[in-house]
Structure formats: structure tokens, C-alpha cells
PDB file of C-alpha atoms in Angstrom:
ATOM      1  CA  MET A  65       0.326   0.125   0.240  1.00 64.00           C
ATOM      2  CA  PRO A  66       1.470   2.998  -0.870  1.00 81.00           C
ATOM      3  CA  PHE A  67       2.134   5.832   2.060  1.00 89.00           C
ATOM      4  CA  SER A  68       0.058   8.452   0.431  1.00 89.00           C
ATOM      5  CA  VAL A  69      -3.197   6.120   1.205  1.00 91.00           C
ATOM      6  CA  SER A  70      -2.037   5.749   4.754  1.00 91.00           C
ATOM      7  CA  TRP A  71      -1.137   9.520   5.236  1.00 93.00           C
ATOM      8  CA  HIS A  72      -4.660  10.218   4.071  1.00 91.00           C
ATOM      9  CA  THR A  73      -6.367   7.360   6.293  1.00 92.00           C
ATOM     10  CA  LEU A  74      -4.338   8.910   9.537  1.00 93.00           C
ATOM     11  CA  LEU A  75      -5.517  12.804   8.542  1.00 93.00           C
ATOM     12  CA  GLU A  76      -9.014  11.487   8.622  1.00 91.00           C
ATOM     13  CA  HIS A  77      -9.012   9.874  12.003  1.00 91.00           C
ATOM     14  CA  LEU A  78      -7.127  12.688  13.134  1.00 92.00           C
ATOM     15  CA  ASP A  79      -9.823  14.929  12.002  1.00 90.00           C
ATOM     16  CA  GLU A  80     -12.490  12.698  14.086  1.00 89.00           C
ATOM     17  CA  LEU A  81     -10.732  13.176  17.209  1.00 89.00           C
ATOM     18  CA  PRO A  82     -12.487  15.759  19.992  1.00 87.00           C
ATOM     19  CA  ALA A  83     -10.754  18.833  20.141  1.00 84.00           C
ATOM     20  CA  ASP A  84      -9.749  17.808  23.635  1.00 84.00           C
ATOM     21  CA  ALA A  85      -8.105  14.507  22.926  1.00 89.00           C
ATOM     22  CA  THR A  86      -4.610  14.199  24.497  1.00 90.00           C
ATOM     23  CA  LEU A  87      -2.187  11.708  23.150  1.00 92.00           C
ATOM     24  CA  ILE A  88       0.640  10.248  25.196  1.00 90.00           C
ATOM     25  CA  THR A  89       4.264  10.190  24.050  1.00 90.00           C
ATOM     26  CA  PRO A  90       5.682   6.293  24.272  1.00 87.00           C
ATOM     27  CA  LEU A  91       8.942   7.428  25.738  1.00 85.00           C
ATOM     28  CA  SER A  92       8.963  10.496  27.377  1.00 84.00           C
ATOM     29  CA  HIS A  93       4.954  10.158  28.260  1.00 85.00           C
ATOM     30  CA  SER A  94       4.514  13.836  27.539  1.00 86.00           C
ATOM     31  CA  HIS A  95       0.884  14.843  26.697  1.00 89.00           C
ATOM     32  CA  ILE A  96       0.180  16.281  23.445  1.00 90.00           C
ATOM     33  CA  HIS A  97      -2.929  17.950  21.387  1.00 91.00           C
ATOM     34  CA  ILE A  98      -3.456  17.872  17.597  1.00 92.00           C
ATOM     35  CA  THR A  99      -3.725  21.981  17.212  1.00 91.00           C
ATOM     36  CA  ASP A 100      -3.800  21.919  13.235  1.00 92.00           C
ATOM     37  CA  ILE A 101      -3.773  19.384  10.728  1.00 92.00           C
ATOM     38  CA  GLN A 102      -2.376  20.808   7.241  1.00 91.00           C
ATOM     39  CA  GLU A 103      -1.828  18.281   3.570  1.00 90.00           C
ATOM     40  CA  HIS A 104       1.628  18.642   4.507  1.00 92.00           C
ATOM     41  CA  ARG A 105       2.489  18.220   8.258  1.00 93.00           C
ATOM     42  CA  ILE A 106       0.348  17.985  11.925  1.00 94.00           C
ATOM     43  CA  ILE A 107       0.875  20.520  14.548  1.00 93.00           C
ATOM     44  CA  VAL A 108       0.720  19.564  18.147  1.00 93.00           C
ATOM     45  CA  GLN A 109       1.038  21.211  21.347  1.00 91.00           C
ATOM     46  CA  PHE A 110       2.596  19.906  24.331  1.00 87.00           C
ATOM     47  CA  ASP A 111       0.788  20.499  27.343  1.00 82.00           C
ATOM     48  CA  GLU A 112       3.757  21.079  30.108  1.00 73.00           C
ATOM     49  CA  SER A 113       4.522  24.062  27.721  1.00 76.00           C
ATOM     50  CA  SER A 114       3.045  26.556  25.284  1.00 74.00           C
ATOM     51  CA  GLU A 115       5.613  24.941  22.980  1.00 76.00           C
ATOM     52  CA  LYS A 116       3.974  24.211  19.600  1.00 86.00           C
ATOM     53  CA  ARG A 117       5.557  21.769  17.313  1.00 90.00           C
ATOM     54  CA  PRO A 118       5.239  20.758  13.275  1.00 93.00           C
ATOM     55  CA  LEU A 119       5.421  17.457  12.621  1.00 94.00           C
ATOM     56  CA  GLN A 120       6.182  16.931   8.765  1.00 94.00           C
ATOM     57  CA  ARG A 121       4.877  14.522   6.440  1.00 94.00           C
ATOM     58  CA  ASP A 122       8.195  13.101   5.060  1.00 93.00           C
ATOM     59  CA  GLN A 123       9.090  12.152   8.439  1.00 93.00           C
ATOM     60  CA  PHE A 124       6.229  10.258   9.273  1.00 94.00           C
ATOM     61  CA  GLU A 125       6.813   8.645   5.909  1.00 93.00           C
ATOM     62  CA  SER A 126      10.013   7.750   7.145  1.00 93.00           C
ATOM     63  CA  LEU A 127       8.761   6.019  10.202  1.00 93.00           C
ATOM     64  CA  TYR A 128       6.250   4.476   7.998  1.00 93.00           C
ATOM     65  CA  ARG A 129       9.122   2.486   5.705  1.00 91.00           C
ATOM     66  CA  GLN A 130      11.058   1.502   9.023  1.00 91.00           C
ATOM     67  CA  ILE A 131       8.134  -0.054  10.428  1.00 91.00           C
ATOM     68  CA  GLN A 132       7.605  -1.711   6.638  1.00 89.00           C
ATOM     69  CA  THR A 133      11.289  -3.200   7.091  1.00 88.00           C
ATOM     70  CA  ALA A 134      10.999  -4.350  10.669  1.00 85.00           C
ATOM     71  CA  HIS A 135      10.618  -7.941  11.663  1.00 81.00           C
ATOM     72  CA  ASP A 136       8.738  -7.557  14.867  1.00 82.00           C
ATOM     73  CA  GLY A 137       7.654  -3.914  14.846  1.00 88.00           C
ATOM     74  CA  PHE A 138      10.208  -0.630  14.544  1.00 91.00           C
ATOM     75  CA  ASP A 139      12.456  -0.086  18.082  1.00 90.00           C
ATOM     76  CA  LEU A 140      11.395   3.303  19.785  1.00 89.00           C
ATOM     77  CA  ASP A 141      14.568   3.270  20.871  1.00 87.00           C
ATOM     78  CA  ARG A 142      16.121   4.106  17.542  1.00 88.00           C
ATOM     79  CA  LEU A 143      13.706   7.308  17.409  1.00 88.00           C
ATOM     80  CA  PRO A 144      16.056  10.704  16.677  1.00 84.00           C
ATOM     81  CA  PRO A 145      16.345  12.833  19.722  1.00 73.00           C
ATOM     82  CA  ASP A 146      12.732  15.036  19.796  1.00 84.00           C
ATOM     83  CA  ALA A 147      10.772  12.317  17.557  1.00 91.00           C
ATOM     84  CA  ASP A 148       8.466  10.820  20.459  1.00 90.00           C
ATOM     85  CA  PRO A 149       5.393  12.869  18.919  1.00 93.00           C
ATOM     86  CA  TYR A 150       5.499  10.718  15.823  1.00 94.00           C
ATOM     87  CA  PRO A 151       4.791   6.970  16.781  1.00 93.00           C
ATOM     88  CA  ALA A 152       1.984   8.930  18.825  1.00 93.00           C
ATOM     89  CA  VAL A 153       0.331  10.389  16.259  1.00 94.00           C
ATOM     90  CA  LEU A 154       0.530   7.434  14.085  1.00 94.00           C
ATOM     91  CA  SER A 155      -0.894   5.423  16.362  1.00 92.00           C
ATOM     92  CA  VAL A 156      -4.179   7.231  15.959  1.00 92.00           C
ATOM     93  CA  HIS A 157      -4.073   5.351  12.070  1.00 92.00           C
ATOM     94  CA  PRO A 158      -6.378   1.929  12.735  1.00 88.00           C
ATOM     95  CA  ARG A 159      -3.354  -0.011  11.359  1.00 89.00           C
ATOM     96  CA  PHE A 160      -0.574   0.839  13.702  1.00 91.00           C
ATOM     97  CA  GLU A 161      -0.029   0.207  17.095  1.00 90.00           C
ATOM     98  CA  ILE A 162       2.186   0.819  20.106  1.00 90.00           C
ATOM     99  CA  ASP A 163       3.636  -1.940  22.333  1.00 87.00           C
ATOM    100  CA  GLU A 164       5.249  -0.279  24.960  1.00 82.00           C
ATOM    101  CA  ASP A 165       6.113  -3.271  27.210  1.00 80.00           C
ATOM    102  CA  ALA A 166       8.139  -4.718  24.026  1.00 83.00           C
ATOM    103  CA  GLY A 167       9.118  -0.778  22.854  1.00 85.00           C
ATOM    104  CA  VAL A 168       7.934  -1.249  19.476  1.00 90.00           C
ATOM    105  CA  ILE A 169       5.329   0.134  17.080  1.00 92.00           C
ATOM    106  CA  ALA A 170       4.083  -2.294  14.409  1.00 90.00           C
ATOM    107  CA  GLU A 171       1.415  -2.610  11.691  1.00 88.00           C
ATOM    108  CA  THR A 172      -1.224  -4.807  12.417  1.00 84.00           C
ATOM    109  CA  ASP A 173      -4.050  -6.198  10.603  1.00 78.00           C
ATOM    110  CA  GLY A 174      -6.522  -6.815  13.952  1.00 67.00           C
ATOM    111  CA  PRO A 175      -8.152  -4.073  16.300  1.00 66.00           C
ATOM    112  CA  THR A 176      -5.582  -1.704  17.786  1.00 69.00           C
ATOM    113  CA  THR A 177      -5.350   0.732  20.125  1.00 71.00           C
ATOM    114  CA  THR A 178      -3.992   4.112  20.418  1.00 72.00           C
ATOM    115  CA  GLN A 179      -2.090   6.566  22.736  1.00 75.00           C
ATOM    116  CA  LEU A 180      -5.197   8.655  23.374  1.00 80.00           C
ATOM    117  CA  ALA A 181      -5.228   9.439  27.391  1.00 72.00           C
ATOM    118  CA  ASP A 182      -8.664   7.711  28.954  1.00 57.00           C
ATOM    119  CA  THR A 183      -9.547  11.111  30.619  1.00 48.00           C
ATOM    120  CA  ALA A 184     -12.708   9.450  31.442  1.00 42.00           C
ATOM    121  CA  HIS A 185     -10.669   7.855  34.231  1.00 42.00           C
ATOM    122  CA  GLU A 186      -8.167  10.549  35.137  1.00 46.00           C
ATOM    123  CA  PRO A 187      -8.916  11.823  38.636  1.00 44.00           C
ATOM    124  CA  ASP A 188      -9.389  15.623  37.664  1.00 46.00           C
ATOM    125  CA  THR A 189     -11.676  16.547  40.547  1.00 45.00           C
ATOM    126  CA  ASP A 190     -11.921  15.684  44.274  1.00 47.00           C
ATOM    127  CA  ASP A 191     -15.000  14.294  43.680  1.00 50.00           C
ATOM    128  CA  ASP A 192     -13.497  11.156  41.749  1.00 54.00           C
ATOM    129  CA  ARG A 193     -11.573  10.467  44.992  1.00 59.00           C
ATOM    130  CA  THR A 194     -11.956   7.063  46.359  1.00 68.00           C
ATOM    131  CA  GLU A 195     -10.111   5.309  49.490  1.00 68.00           C
ATOM    132  CA  PRO A 196      -7.944   2.571  48.020  1.00 74.00           C
ATOM    133  CA  ASP A 197      -7.939  -0.614  49.806  1.00 72.00           C
ATOM    134  CA  GLY A 198      -4.987  -2.200  51.902  1.00 70.00           C
ATOM    135  CA  LEU A 199      -2.533   0.981  51.375  1.00 79.00           C
ATOM    136  CA  ASP A 200      -1.088   1.567  54.777  1.00 83.00           C
ATOM    137  CA  ILE A 201       0.100   4.782  53.446  1.00 86.00           C
ATOM    138  CA  TYR A 202      -3.052   6.126  52.951  1.00 86.00           C
ATOM    139  CA  SER A 203      -4.405   5.469  56.295  1.00 86.00           C
ATOM    140  CA  ASP A 204      -1.340   6.739  58.216  1.00 86.00           C
ATOM    141  CA  GLY A 205      -1.278   9.445  55.563  1.00 88.00           C
ATOM    142  CA  LEU A 206      -4.579  10.406  56.547  1.00 87.00           C
ATOM    143  CA  LEU A 207      -3.704  10.358  60.314  1.00 87.00           C
ATOM    144  CA  LEU A 208      -0.877  12.571  59.992  1.00 89.00           C
ATOM    145  CA  ILE A 209      -2.483  15.350  58.168  1.00 89.00           C
ATOM    146  CA  ASP A 210      -5.385  15.496  61.151  1.00 87.00           C
ATOM    147  CA  ALA A 211      -2.707  15.717  63.131  1.00 88.00           C
ATOM    148  CA  LEU A 212      -1.020  18.495  61.400  1.00 90.00           C
ATOM    149  CA  GLU A 213      -4.385  20.463  61.036  1.00 88.00           C
ATOM    150  CA  ARG A 214      -5.097  20.289  64.687  1.00 88.00           C
ATOM    151  CA  HIS A 215      -1.540  21.247  66.042  1.00 90.00           C
ATOM    152  CA  ASP A 216       0.638  23.935  65.172  1.00 90.00           C
ATOM    153  CA  VAL A 217       3.628  22.440  63.984  1.00 90.00           C
ATOM    154  CA  THR A 218       5.290  25.908  63.244  1.00 90.00           C
ATOM    155  CA  ASP A 219       6.812  26.082  66.582  1.00 91.00           C
ATOM    156  CA  LEU A 220       7.312  22.461  68.010  1.00 92.00           C
ATOM    157  CA  PRO A 221       8.967  23.414  71.427  1.00 93.00           C
ATOM    158  CA  ASP A 222       5.152  25.124  72.783  1.00 92.00           C
ATOM    159  CA  LEU A 223       3.633  21.609  72.060  1.00 92.00           C
ATOM    160  CA  GLU A 224       3.114  18.917  74.476  1.00 92.00           C
ATOM    161  CA  THR A 225       5.429  15.594  74.719  1.00 92.00           C
ATOM    162  CA  ALA A 226       2.358  13.221  73.922  1.00 91.00           C
ATOM    163  CA  THR A 227       1.606  15.269  70.863  1.00 92.00           C
ATOM    164  CA  LEU A 228       5.454  15.375  69.717  1.00 92.00           C
ATOM    165  CA  VAL A 229       5.309  11.612  70.313  1.00 91.00           C
ATOM    166  CA  ASN A 230       2.068  11.162  68.234  1.00 89.00           C
ATOM    167  CA  LEU A 231       3.856  13.269  65.651  1.00 92.00           C
ATOM    168  CA  TYR A 232       6.880  11.083  65.287  1.00 90.00           C
ATOM    169  CA  THR A 233       5.224   7.837  65.262  1.00 89.00           C
ATOM    170  CA  LEU A 234       2.905   9.074  62.487  1.00 90.00           C
ATOM    171  CA  LEU A 235       6.008  10.479  60.796  1.00 91.00           C
ATOM    172  CA  SER A 236       7.789   7.517  61.069  1.00 90.00           C
ATOM    173  CA  ASP A 237       5.174   5.018  59.826  1.00 89.00           C
ATOM    174  CA  VAL A 238       4.408   7.573  56.893  1.00 90.00           C
ATOM    175  CA  GLN A 239       7.969   7.035  56.063  1.00 89.00           C
ATOM    176  CA  ARG A 240       8.216   3.610  56.251  1.00 88.00           C
ATOM    177  CA  ASP A 241       5.284   2.976  54.357  1.00 89.00           C
ATOM    178  CA  ALA A 242       5.953   5.627  51.429  1.00 89.00           C
ATOM    179  CA  ASN A 243       9.662   3.708  51.203  1.00 87.00           C
ATOM    180  CA  ASP A 244       7.763   0.368  50.492  1.00 88.00           C
ATOM    181  CA  PHE A 245       5.152   1.567  47.943  1.00 89.00           C
ATOM    182  CA  ARG A 246       7.884   3.969  46.441  1.00 86.00           C
ATOM    183  CA  GLN A 247       9.936   0.552  45.541  1.00 86.00           C
ATOM    184  CA  GLU A 248       6.486  -1.110  44.167  1.00 88.00           C
ATOM    185  CA  VAL A 249       6.016   1.926  42.089  1.00 87.00           C
ATOM    186  CA  ALA A 250       9.725   1.777  40.873  1.00 85.00           C
ATOM    187  CA  ASP A 251       9.700  -1.722  39.846  1.00 85.00           C
ATOM    188  CA  VAL A 252       6.804  -1.548  37.480  1.00 85.00           C
ATOM    189  CA  LEU A 253       8.429   1.750  36.246  1.00 81.00           C
ATOM    190  CA  LEU A 254      11.577   0.076  35.637  1.00 80.00           C
ATOM    191  CA  SER A 255      10.149  -1.887  32.887  1.00 78.00           C
ATOM    192  CA  ARG A 256       8.620   1.231  31.232  1.00 77.00           C
ATOM    193  CA  LEU A 257      11.795   3.395  31.119  1.00 77.00           C
ATOM    194  CA  HIS A 258      14.110   3.014  28.150  1.00 73.00           C
ATOM    195  CA  HIS A 259      17.751   4.153  28.576  1.00 67.00           C
ATOM    196  CA  ASP A 260      18.337   7.129  30.097  1.00 65.00           C
ATOM    197  CA  ARG A 261      15.605   9.210  28.451  1.00 71.00           C
ATOM    198  CA  PRO A 262      14.000  11.153  31.155  1.00 74.00           C
ATOM    199  CA  VAL A 263       9.828  10.677  31.590  1.00 77.00           C
ATOM    200  CA  ALA A 264       7.521  13.290  32.942  1.00 74.00           C
ATOM    201  CA  GLY A 265       4.716  13.497  34.891  1.00 73.00           C
ATOM    202  CA  GLN A 266       2.661  16.096  36.756  1.00 66.00           C
ATOM    203  CA  TYR A 267       4.894  16.466  39.598  1.00 66.00           C
ATOM    204  CA  GLY A 268       8.100  15.824  38.250  1.00 72.00           C
ATOM    205  CA  SER A 269      10.455  13.661  35.821  1.00 76.00           C
ATOM    206  CA  VAL A 270      12.091  10.072  36.461  1.00 79.00           C
ATOM    207  CA  GLN A 271      15.113   8.495  34.613  1.00 78.00           C
ATOM    208  CA  ARG A 272      16.376   4.816  34.557  1.00 77.00           C
ATOM    209  CA  THR A 273      19.941   4.905  36.423  1.00 76.00           C
ATOM    210  CA  SER A 274      22.111   2.218  36.959  1.00 73.00           C
ATOM    211  CA  ARG A 275      24.376   1.686  40.058  1.00 70.00           C
ATOM    212  CA  ARG A 276      27.542  -0.677  40.854  1.00 69.00           C
ATOM    213  CA  ASN A 277      27.980  -2.670  43.673  1.00 68.00           C
ATOM    214  CA  ARG A 278      31.475  -4.395  44.619  1.00 75.00           C
ATOM    215  CA  SER A 279      31.973  -7.151  47.248  1.00 76.00           C
ATOM    216  CA  LEU A 280      35.538  -8.783  47.513  1.00 74.00           C
ATOM    217  CA  LYS A 281      35.962 -12.386  46.145  1.00 84.00           C
ATOM    218  CA  ASP A 282      37.329 -14.957  48.843  1.00 86.00           C
ATOM    219  CA  ASP A 283      40.053 -13.363  50.476  1.00 83.00           C
ATOM    220  CA  GLU A 284      42.446 -16.350  49.455  1.00 87.00           C
ATOM    221  CA  GLU A 285      41.606 -15.846  45.993  1.00 87.00           C
ATOM    222  CA  VAL A 286      42.380 -12.020  46.110  1.00 82.00           C
ATOM    223  CA  LEU A 287      45.584 -12.049  47.673  1.00 83.00           C
ATOM    224  CA  SER A 288      46.980 -15.069  45.432  1.00 87.00           C
ATOM    225  CA  ARG A 289      45.875 -12.742  42.427  1.00 86.00           C
ATOM    226  CA  LEU A 290      47.686  -9.536  43.545  1.00 83.00           C
ATOM    227  CA  GLU A 291      50.520 -11.526  44.620  1.00 86.00           C
ATOM    228  CA  ALA A 292      51.207 -12.679  41.333  1.00 88.00           C
ATOM    229  CA  GLU A 293      51.165  -9.039  40.172  1.00 86.00           C
ATOM    230  CA  GLY A 294      53.771  -8.403  42.752  1.00 88.00           C
ATOM    231  CA  ILE A 295      51.719  -6.455  45.236  1.00 83.00           C
ATOM    232  CA  ASP A 296      52.641  -7.831  48.823  1.00 86.00           C
ATOM    233  CA  ARG A 297      49.449  -9.236  51.100  1.00 81.00           C
ATOM    234  CA  GLU A 298      50.415  -6.718  53.996  1.00 82.00           C
ATOM    235  CA  ARG A 299      49.550  -3.934  51.545  1.00 83.00           C
ATOM    236  CA  VAL A 300      46.284  -4.688  51.422  1.00 79.00           C
ATOM    237  CA  MET A 301      45.526  -6.488  54.935  1.00 80.00           C
ATOM    238  CA  SER A 302      43.244  -4.333  57.050  1.00 80.00           C
ATOM    239  CA  VAL A 303      42.177  -4.624  60.873  1.00 77.00           C
ATOM    240  CA  ASP A 304      38.726  -7.105  60.897  1.00 80.00           C
ATOM    241  CA  ARG A 305      36.323  -5.274  63.216  1.00 82.00           C
ATOM    242  CA  GLN A 306      34.733  -8.810  64.033  1.00 83.00           C
ATOM    243  CA  LYS A 307      37.937 -10.199  64.845  1.00 81.00           C
ATOM    244  CA  VAL A 308      39.233  -7.215  66.871  1.00 81.00           C
ATOM    245  CA  ASP A 309      35.945  -7.679  69.117  1.00 84.00           C
ATOM    246  CA  GLU A 310      36.157 -11.347  69.349  1.00 84.00           C
ATOM    247  CA  ALA A 311      39.855 -10.776  70.742  1.00 83.00           C
ATOM    248  CA  LEU A 312      38.376  -8.005  72.976  1.00 83.00           C
ATOM    249  CA  GLU A 313      36.411 -10.754  74.990  1.00 87.00           C
ATOM    250  CA  VAL A 314      39.777 -12.460  76.158  1.00 87.00           C
ATOM    251  CA  THR A 315      41.768  -9.740  76.653  1.00 85.00           C
ATOM    252  CA  THR A 316      41.841  -7.199  79.424  1.00 87.00           C
ATOM    253  CA  LEU A 317      41.657  -4.224  76.955  1.00 85.00           C
ATOM    254  CA  THR A 318      38.464  -2.171  77.012  1.00 86.00           C
ATOM    255  CA  GLU A 319      36.609  -0.764  73.866  1.00 86.00           C
ATOM    256  CA  SER A 320      37.987   2.687  74.237  1.00 85.00           C
ATOM    257  CA  ASP A 321      41.540   1.284  73.873  1.00 86.00           C
ATOM    258  CA  VAL A 322      41.004   0.216  70.259  1.00 82.00           C
ATOM    259  CA  TYR A 323      37.953   2.441  69.014  1.00 83.00           C
ATOM    260  CA  GLU A 324      37.285   6.121  68.898  1.00 85.00           C
ATOM    261  CA  ILE A 325      33.857   6.110  70.366  1.00 83.00           C
ATOM    262  CA  ASP A 326      31.712   9.150  69.477  1.00 83.00           C
ATOM    263  CA  GLU A 327      28.231   8.865  71.482  1.00 79.00           C
ATOM    264  CA  SER A 328      25.154  10.627  70.378  1.00 70.00           C
ATOM    265  CA  GLU A 329      21.468  10.377  71.768  1.00 69.00           C
ATOM    266  CA  TYR A 330      18.398   9.900  69.418  1.00 61.00           C
ATOM    267  CA  VAL A 331      14.434   8.989  69.309  1.00 60.00           C
ATOM    268  CA  ARG A 332      13.765   5.413  68.163  1.00 62.00           C
ATOM    269  CA  LYS A 333       9.979   4.549  67.960  1.00 58.00           C
ATOM    270  CA  ALA A 334       9.260   2.066  70.896  1.00 67.00           C
ATOM    271  CA  GLU A 335       5.971   0.666  69.522  1.00 71.00           C
ATOM    272  CA  VAL A 336       2.758   1.355  67.970  1.00 71.00           C
ATOM    273  CA  ASP A 337      -0.949   1.345  69.306  1.00 75.00           C
ATOM    274  CA  ASP A 338      -2.512  -0.090  66.272  1.00 74.00           C
ATOM    275  CA  ASP A 339      -6.001  -0.120  67.794  1.00 77.00           C
ATOM    276  CA  VAL A 340      -5.894   3.757  68.852  1.00 75.00           C
ATOM    277  CA  LYS A 341      -4.988   4.271  65.552  1.00 71.00           C
ATOM    278  CA  GLU A 342      -7.780   2.382  63.482  1.00 75.00           C
ATOM    279  CA  SER A 343      -9.859   3.937  65.788  1.00 77.00           C
ATOM    280  CA  ARG A 344      -9.046   7.505  64.935  1.00 73.00           C
ATOM    281  CA  LEU A 345      -8.695   6.924  61.412  1.00 73.00           C
ATOM    282  CA  GLN A 346     -12.369   5.180  61.580  1.00 77.00           C
ATOM    283  CA  GLY A 347     -13.599   8.458  63.160  1.00 76.00           C
ATOM    284  CA  LEU A 348     -11.900  10.481  60.323  1.00 75.00           C
ATOM    285  CA  LYS A 349     -13.318   8.254  57.607  1.00 73.00           C
ATOM    286  CA  ASP A 350     -16.985   8.943  59.557  1.00 74.00           C
ATOM    287  CA  ARG A 351     -16.555  12.427  59.490  1.00 73.00           C
ATOM    288  CA  LEU A 352     -15.246  12.933  56.073  1.00 70.00           C
ATOM    289  CA  ALA A 353     -18.289  11.001  54.530  1.00 70.00           C
ATOM    290  CA  ALA A 354     -20.545  13.092  56.753  1.00 71.00           C
ATOM    291  CA  SER A 355     -19.370  16.361  55.455  1.00 68.00           C
ATOM    292  CA  GLU A 356     -19.448  14.922  52.047  1.00 63.00           C
ATOM    293  CA  GLU A 357     -23.223  14.196  52.604  1.00 66.00           C
ATOM    294  CA  THR A 358     -23.745  17.173  54.324  1.00 67.00           C
ATOM    295  CA  GLU A 359     -22.001  19.420  50.992  1.00 66.00           C
ATOM    296  CA  ALA A 360     -24.094  17.428  48.570  1.00 61.00           C
ATOM    297  CA  GLU A 361     -27.264  18.159  50.320  1.00 67.00           C
ATOM    298  CA  GLU A 362     -26.451  21.906  50.609  1.00 67.00           C
ATOM    299  CA  LEU A 363     -25.897  22.017  47.010  1.00 62.00           C
ATOM    300  CA  GLN A 364     -28.886  19.814  45.610  1.00 64.00           C
ATOM    301  CA  GLN A 365     -30.922  22.473  47.816  1.00 67.00           C
ATOM    302  CA  GLU A 366     -29.148  25.655  46.112  1.00 66.00           C
ATOM    303  CA  ILE A 367     -29.509  24.141  43.085  1.00 61.00           C
ATOM    304  CA  GLU A 368     -33.571  23.350  43.420  1.00 65.00           C
ATOM    305  CA  ALA A 369     -33.773  27.528  44.672  1.00 66.00           C
ATOM    306  CA  LEU A 370     -31.832  28.151  41.592  1.00 62.00           C
ATOM    307  CA  GLU A 371     -34.381  25.964  39.231  1.00 60.00           C
ATOM    308  CA  GLU A 372     -37.393  27.835  41.187  1.00 66.00           C
ATOM    309  CA  ARG A 373     -36.017  30.863  40.597  1.00 61.00           C
ATOM    310  CA  ILE A 374     -35.637  30.175  36.708  1.00 55.00           C
ATOM    311  CA  ASP A 375     -38.971  28.805  36.664  1.00 59.00           C
ATOM    312  CA  ASP A 376     -40.667  32.302  38.104  1.00 59.00           C
ATOM    313  CA  LEU A 377     -38.301  34.384  35.552  1.00 52.00           C
ATOM    314  CA  THR A 378     -39.117  32.143  32.480  1.00 48.00           C
ATOM    315  CA  SER A 379     -42.740  30.934  33.153  1.00 49.00           C
ATOM    316  CA  PHE A 380     -45.540  32.732  31.091  1.00 46.00           C
ATOM    317  CA  ARG A 381     -48.646  34.147  33.192  1.00 47.00           C
ATOM    318  CA  ALA A 382     -51.587  36.277  32.594  1.00 42.00           C
ATOM    319  CA  GLY A 383     -51.795  39.832  33.353  1.00 45.00           C
ATOM    320  CA  THR A 384     -54.342  39.619  35.799  1.00 43.00           C
ATOM    321  CA  GLU A 385     -52.863  37.001  37.257  1.00 46.00           C
ATOM    322  CA  VAL A 386     -49.488  38.733  37.846  1.00 42.00           C
ATOM    323  CA  GLN A 387     -51.821  41.950  39.140  1.00 45.00           C
ATOM    324  CA  GLY A 388     -53.615  39.394  41.928  1.00 44.00           C
TER     325      GLY A 388
END
């Protein structure tokens, strides 16, 4: 099939998109909108800036040819810099689909999906908020927010000791919960990040990185290899802390004889009263639910009052009825 046919099919499907349709680029996950569709180019705008960028027809054709010759789809990592919007827009075509898990865009004969954002499920307002099940950070975070709202934490020395203990306990719990949940999120993200390309979100961006961890091989193997290169073992031998501690137990030496000791004091959470936390948490949930019901009732009353006013202003009444 010549590219001109695919090109005009793409333009037709882009014309059918809603004006507020949002496309998500597969690598940087940026949000873009189609602002203009022309015979030889497509103009897109990025959500995070006012930047508008023309996407040229010949670049789409080049991507089309690459997909045609690829065996299992075109590898998105091979895209030139700043070419991320092209596959996102091309995915609107009914024969092209992006597989983010495999990191490719391919042509297919079956039903396809696009990079259109599912705005129907995005939590744009507070009314869409629901309590997640089994997420400790939500419960502990709610308790912490309540404590922060009830106490003036801008001047900690003025707070009672019990209040400070509560704050410290909740902060510790939230820190632990957040770190565990952060790791779970990172594990999923890792499969979606490609090389060192940053991926942007509403609050920041992340990128895939790597780190090297080193651990020495067996002592004898290390020493023999170094000695084979002319390095005396005395040059790399060090004092083993565990062996020193074992020696202290059978000698008259004290810790201060062989250690530089610097003591410092700190606060450590001793225990958590989960029953009290659960009771307080349930109270907060009930209060929030009651607050939402009250607000909904007040809003309904305002709507009904407004409807009555509109009816009075727009309804037809005879002159004698008005005078009476």
C-alpha cells in the first residue's frame, strides 16, 4: 500500500478526534494535543509548555518505511531525539499500534489501540477520590494530616510531649509506608523506562539509571591474584572489626583502647498502638463521609432554589394573574 493512502487515512482519523483529545508519547510520556491538520504536516502542542511543533509528512513516511521493513515492529529506542510525538500520532491510524512493554510500534491487521489518554478515568476533581483498599500509606497519611491540622507545628517546642510522640510515630510510619510503596512503583516503572530518557509527569520526571555494587571475592583468591602481580599482601591487609571484637572478649583491653567512640542520642519508635490508630482513623472516615453528605445536600438545595428562580423568571403568566 502506498504511503499516500496511509497518510490520508491518518489525517481523516485525526479530523475525527475530539478537540480536547490528548495523546501520550511512548518514551517521555508527554501529553500532546493536535492543534492543526494540514496536507503536508500536523501541528501538535505540549501540555507542559506552550510550545507548538510541526510534524512533517516526510518524517511520518520515513517512520512508516522503517516499520514496514522491521521484523517485529520498529524499536522506539531508535527514534531520533525529539521524535517521540511521531509514533504517538501515527498510532491514531487504525493499522498501527504501540507496544510500550516491548518498546516497539508495529503494523497490524487486527484491532489496535491508540496513545489517546483515557480522560474519563483521570481523577481531575476531588469528587473522583476513592479510598484505596489495603494501602497503609493512605491510612497513616490521613492520620498524619489530621494531626498536622489540629496542632500548630510551626513552633514545636510549645507542643506537649504526647503530641510530639504522636507526630513522631506517624511520621515514622508514613516514611516506612512511603518507602515500601515507592519501591513497588519503581519496580513497575523500570519496565517502562528506556535507557536514560527522562519521563515526565505532572509533579516531576524520572529516568532509568544504574549503579555498581562491588564485593570482594574470597580472601585467598584476592591475595593470590595480587601477589601474582607483585603486590605484597601486607599492603592490602586491614584490621577486621569482627575479629577485634572477639579479641576484646579474651583480653583486658576495653573498647576505648582500640575504638574512637563518639556517642550521640536519638529518638527511636518503641511501639505503635494500632487499635488507637484504627479507632481514630475510622472516626476521620466517618467525619469525612458526613461532611461530603452535608455538602451534597446543601448543593442540592441551592440547585433546587436556582431552578425555582429560573422557573419564576421564564414562565408565562397572564397579566391578571400577575396583578392578583
